Tab-separated table of N, CA and C in Angstrom:
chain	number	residue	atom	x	y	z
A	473	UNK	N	0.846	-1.167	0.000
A	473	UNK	CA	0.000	0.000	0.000
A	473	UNK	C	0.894	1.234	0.000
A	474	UNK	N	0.913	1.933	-0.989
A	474	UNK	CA	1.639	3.051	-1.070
A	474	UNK	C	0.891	4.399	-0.583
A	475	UNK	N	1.013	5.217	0.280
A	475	UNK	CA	0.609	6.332	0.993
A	475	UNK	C	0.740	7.352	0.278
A	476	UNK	N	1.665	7.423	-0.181
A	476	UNK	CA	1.801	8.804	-1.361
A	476	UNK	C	2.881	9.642	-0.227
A	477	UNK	N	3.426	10.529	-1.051
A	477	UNK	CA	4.294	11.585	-0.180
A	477	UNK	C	3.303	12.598	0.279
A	478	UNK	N	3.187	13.486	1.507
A	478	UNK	CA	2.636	14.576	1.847
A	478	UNK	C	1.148	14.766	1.549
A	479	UNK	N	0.947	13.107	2.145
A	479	UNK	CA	-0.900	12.618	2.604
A	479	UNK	C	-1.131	12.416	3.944
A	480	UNK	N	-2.239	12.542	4.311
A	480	UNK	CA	-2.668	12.072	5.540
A	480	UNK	C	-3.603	10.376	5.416
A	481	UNK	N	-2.852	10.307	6.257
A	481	UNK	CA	-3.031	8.757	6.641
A	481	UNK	C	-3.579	8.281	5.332
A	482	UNK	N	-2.498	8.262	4.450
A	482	UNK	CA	-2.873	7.091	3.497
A	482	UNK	C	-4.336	7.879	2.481
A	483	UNK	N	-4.628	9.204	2.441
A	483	UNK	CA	-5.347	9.926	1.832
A	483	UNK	C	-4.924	9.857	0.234
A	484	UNK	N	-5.640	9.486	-0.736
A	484	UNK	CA	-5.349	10.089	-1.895
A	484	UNK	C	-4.674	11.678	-2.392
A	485	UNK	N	-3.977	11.717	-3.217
A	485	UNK	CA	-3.294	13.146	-3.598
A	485	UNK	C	-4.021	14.307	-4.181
A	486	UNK	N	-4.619	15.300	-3.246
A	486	UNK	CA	-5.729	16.012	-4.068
A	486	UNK	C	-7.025	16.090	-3.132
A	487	UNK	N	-7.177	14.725	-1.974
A	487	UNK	CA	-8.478	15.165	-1.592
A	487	UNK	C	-8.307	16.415	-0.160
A	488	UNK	N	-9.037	16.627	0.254
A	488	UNK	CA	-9.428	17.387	1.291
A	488	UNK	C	-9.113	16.883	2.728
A	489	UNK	N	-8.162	17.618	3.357
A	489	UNK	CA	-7.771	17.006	4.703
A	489	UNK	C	-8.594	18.150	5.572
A	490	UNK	N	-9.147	17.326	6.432
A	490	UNK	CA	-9.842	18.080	7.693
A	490	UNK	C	-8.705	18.208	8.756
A	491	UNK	N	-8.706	20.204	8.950
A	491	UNK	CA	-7.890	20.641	9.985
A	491	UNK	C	-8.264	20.544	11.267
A	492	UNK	N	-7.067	20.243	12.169
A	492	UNK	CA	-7.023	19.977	13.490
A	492	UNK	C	-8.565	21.239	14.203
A	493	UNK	N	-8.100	22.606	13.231
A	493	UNK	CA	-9.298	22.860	13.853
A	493	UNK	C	-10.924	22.781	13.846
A	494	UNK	N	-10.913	22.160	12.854
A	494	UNK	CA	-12.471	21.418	12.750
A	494	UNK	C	-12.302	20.718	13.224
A	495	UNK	N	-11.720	19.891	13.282
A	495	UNK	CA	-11.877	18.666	14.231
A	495	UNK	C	-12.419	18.746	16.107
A	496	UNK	N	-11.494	19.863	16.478
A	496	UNK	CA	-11.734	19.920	17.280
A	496	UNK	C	-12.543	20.484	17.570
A	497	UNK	N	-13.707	21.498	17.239
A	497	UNK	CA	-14.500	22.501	17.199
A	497	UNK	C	-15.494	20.933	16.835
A	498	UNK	N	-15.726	20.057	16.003
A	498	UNK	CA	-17.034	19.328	15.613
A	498	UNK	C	-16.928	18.225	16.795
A	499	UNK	N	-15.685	18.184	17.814
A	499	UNK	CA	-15.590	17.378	19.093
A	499	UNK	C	-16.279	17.959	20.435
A	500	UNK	N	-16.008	19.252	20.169
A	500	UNK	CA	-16.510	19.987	21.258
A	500	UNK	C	-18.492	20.508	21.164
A	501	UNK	N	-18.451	20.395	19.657
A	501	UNK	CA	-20.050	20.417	19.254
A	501	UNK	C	-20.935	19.163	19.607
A	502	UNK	N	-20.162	17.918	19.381
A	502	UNK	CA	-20.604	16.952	20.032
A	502	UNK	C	-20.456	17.152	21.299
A	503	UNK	N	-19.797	17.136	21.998
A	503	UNK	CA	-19.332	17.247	23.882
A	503	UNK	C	-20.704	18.065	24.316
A	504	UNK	N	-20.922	19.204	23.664
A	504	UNK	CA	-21.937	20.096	24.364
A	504	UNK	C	-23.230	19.857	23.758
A	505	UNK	N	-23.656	18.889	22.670
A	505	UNK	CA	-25.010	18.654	22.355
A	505	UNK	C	-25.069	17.386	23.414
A	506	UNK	N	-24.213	16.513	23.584
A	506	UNK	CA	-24.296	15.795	24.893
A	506	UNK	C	-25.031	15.890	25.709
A	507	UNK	N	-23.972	17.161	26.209
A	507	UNK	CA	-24.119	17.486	28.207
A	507	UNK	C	-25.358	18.163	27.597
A	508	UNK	N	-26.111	18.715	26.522
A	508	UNK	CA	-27.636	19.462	26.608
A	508	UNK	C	-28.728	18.124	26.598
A	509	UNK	N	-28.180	17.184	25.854
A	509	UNK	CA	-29.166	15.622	26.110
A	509	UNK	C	-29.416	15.450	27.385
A	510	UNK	N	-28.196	15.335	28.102
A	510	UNK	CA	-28.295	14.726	29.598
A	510	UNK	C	-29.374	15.483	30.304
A	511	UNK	N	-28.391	16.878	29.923
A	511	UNK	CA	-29.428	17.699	31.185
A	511	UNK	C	-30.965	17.689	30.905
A	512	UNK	N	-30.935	17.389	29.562
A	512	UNK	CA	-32.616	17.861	29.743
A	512	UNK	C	-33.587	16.712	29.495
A	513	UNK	N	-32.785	14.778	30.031
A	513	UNK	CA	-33.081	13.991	30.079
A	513	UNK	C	-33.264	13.838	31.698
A	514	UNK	N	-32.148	14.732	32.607
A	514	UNK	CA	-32.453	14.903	33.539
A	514	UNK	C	-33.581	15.803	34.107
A	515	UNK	N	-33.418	16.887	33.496
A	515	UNK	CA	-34.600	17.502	33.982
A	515	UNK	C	-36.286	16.873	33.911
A	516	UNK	N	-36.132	16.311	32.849
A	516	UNK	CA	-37.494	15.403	32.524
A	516	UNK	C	-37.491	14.201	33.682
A	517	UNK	N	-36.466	13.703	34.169
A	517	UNK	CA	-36.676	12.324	35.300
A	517	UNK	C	-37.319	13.198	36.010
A	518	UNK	N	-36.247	14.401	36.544
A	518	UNK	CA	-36.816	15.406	38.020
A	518	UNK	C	-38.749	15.766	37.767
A	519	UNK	N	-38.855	16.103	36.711
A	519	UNK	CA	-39.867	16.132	36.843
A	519	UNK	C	-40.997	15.244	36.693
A	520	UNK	N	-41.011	14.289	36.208
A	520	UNK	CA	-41.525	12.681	36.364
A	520	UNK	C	-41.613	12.388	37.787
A	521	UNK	N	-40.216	12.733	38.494
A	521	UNK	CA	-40.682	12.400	40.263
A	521	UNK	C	-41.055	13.010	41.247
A	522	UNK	N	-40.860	13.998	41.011
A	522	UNK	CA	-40.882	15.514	42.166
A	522	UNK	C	-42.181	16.417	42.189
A	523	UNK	N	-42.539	16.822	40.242
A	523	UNK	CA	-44.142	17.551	40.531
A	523	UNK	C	-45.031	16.658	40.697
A	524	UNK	N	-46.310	16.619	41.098
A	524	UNK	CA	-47.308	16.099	42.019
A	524	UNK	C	-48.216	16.139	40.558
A	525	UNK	N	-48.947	15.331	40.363
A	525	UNK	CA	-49.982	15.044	39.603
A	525	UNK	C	-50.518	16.077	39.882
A	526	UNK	N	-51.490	16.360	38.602
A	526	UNK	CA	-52.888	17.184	38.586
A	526	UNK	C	-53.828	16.342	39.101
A	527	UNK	N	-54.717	17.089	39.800
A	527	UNK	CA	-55.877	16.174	40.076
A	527	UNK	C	-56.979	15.783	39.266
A	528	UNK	N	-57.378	14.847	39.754
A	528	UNK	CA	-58.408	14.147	38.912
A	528	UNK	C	-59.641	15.068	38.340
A	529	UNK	N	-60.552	15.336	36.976
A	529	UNK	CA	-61.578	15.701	37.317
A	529	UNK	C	-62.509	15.198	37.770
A	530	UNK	N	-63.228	16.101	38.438
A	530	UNK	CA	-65.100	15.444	38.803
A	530	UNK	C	-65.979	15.027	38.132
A	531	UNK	N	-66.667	14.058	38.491
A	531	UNK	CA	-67.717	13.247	37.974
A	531	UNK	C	-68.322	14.772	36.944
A	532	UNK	N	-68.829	14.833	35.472
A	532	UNK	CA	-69.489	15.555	34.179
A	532	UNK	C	-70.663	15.630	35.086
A	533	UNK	N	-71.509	16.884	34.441
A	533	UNK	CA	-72.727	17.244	34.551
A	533	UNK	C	-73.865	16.218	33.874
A	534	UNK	N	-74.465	15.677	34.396
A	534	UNK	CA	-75.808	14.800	33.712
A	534	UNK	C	-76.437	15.043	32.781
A	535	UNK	N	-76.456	15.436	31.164
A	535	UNK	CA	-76.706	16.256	30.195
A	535	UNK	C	-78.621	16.049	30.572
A	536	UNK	N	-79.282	14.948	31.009
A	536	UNK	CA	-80.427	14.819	31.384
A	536	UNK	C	-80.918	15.964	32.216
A	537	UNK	N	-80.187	15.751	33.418
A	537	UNK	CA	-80.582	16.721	34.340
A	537	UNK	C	-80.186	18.053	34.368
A	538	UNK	N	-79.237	18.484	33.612
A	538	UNK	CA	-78.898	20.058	33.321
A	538	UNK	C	-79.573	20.627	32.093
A	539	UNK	N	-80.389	21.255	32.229
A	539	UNK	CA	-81.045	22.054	31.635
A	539	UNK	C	-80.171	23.851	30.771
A	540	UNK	N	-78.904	23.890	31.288
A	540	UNK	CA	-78.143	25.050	31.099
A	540	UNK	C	-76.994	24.174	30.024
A	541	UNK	N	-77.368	22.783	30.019
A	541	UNK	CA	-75.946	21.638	29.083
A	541	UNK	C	-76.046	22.862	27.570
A	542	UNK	N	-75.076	23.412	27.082
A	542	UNK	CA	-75.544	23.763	25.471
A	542	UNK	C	-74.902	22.786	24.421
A	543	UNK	N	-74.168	21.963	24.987
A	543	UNK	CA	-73.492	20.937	24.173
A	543	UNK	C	-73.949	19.618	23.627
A	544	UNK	N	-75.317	19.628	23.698
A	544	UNK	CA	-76.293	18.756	23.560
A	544	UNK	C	-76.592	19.251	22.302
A	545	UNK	N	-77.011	18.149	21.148
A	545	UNK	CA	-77.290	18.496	20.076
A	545	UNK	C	-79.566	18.647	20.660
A	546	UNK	N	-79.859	19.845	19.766
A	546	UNK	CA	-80.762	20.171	19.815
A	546	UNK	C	-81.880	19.210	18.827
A	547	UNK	N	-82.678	18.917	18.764
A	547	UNK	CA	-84.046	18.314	18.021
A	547	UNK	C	-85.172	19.056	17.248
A	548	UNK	N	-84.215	19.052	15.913
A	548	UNK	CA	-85.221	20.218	15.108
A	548	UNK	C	-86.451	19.397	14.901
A	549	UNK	N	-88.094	19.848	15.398
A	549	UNK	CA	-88.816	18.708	14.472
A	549	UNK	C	-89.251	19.060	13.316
């Protein structure tokens, strides 16, 4: 396997070498989309255990017995 003179690792002559500083800048973009996963995988546990349910609602109005129901379809005759 011939490498060529003045390639990176065995790169063809001509293509595009990615600089140390992209590299490190698309390491550190990963590192901090990370630590934003975690945290806000954490924040979602914290809140899964810590806020308190809403409460239940109450038994609906009896559409029979409420006379004020307007959500009742009406009976054209």
């Amino acid at each position: 396997m011939d490498r060529g003179v003045g390639t990176a690792l065995g790169a063809r002559p001509g293509a595009a070498v990615e600089s140390p500083v992209v590299h490190w800048f698309s390491t550190g973009l990963l590192i901090a989309l990370s630590a934003g996963t975690a945290a806000w995988a954490g924040w979602l546990l914290r809140r899964l255990f810590v806020v308190e349910p809403a409460a239940a609602p109450g038994p609906g109005p009896d559409p029979e017995r409420d006379p004020d129901d307007h959500h009742t379809e009406e009976q054209i005759p």
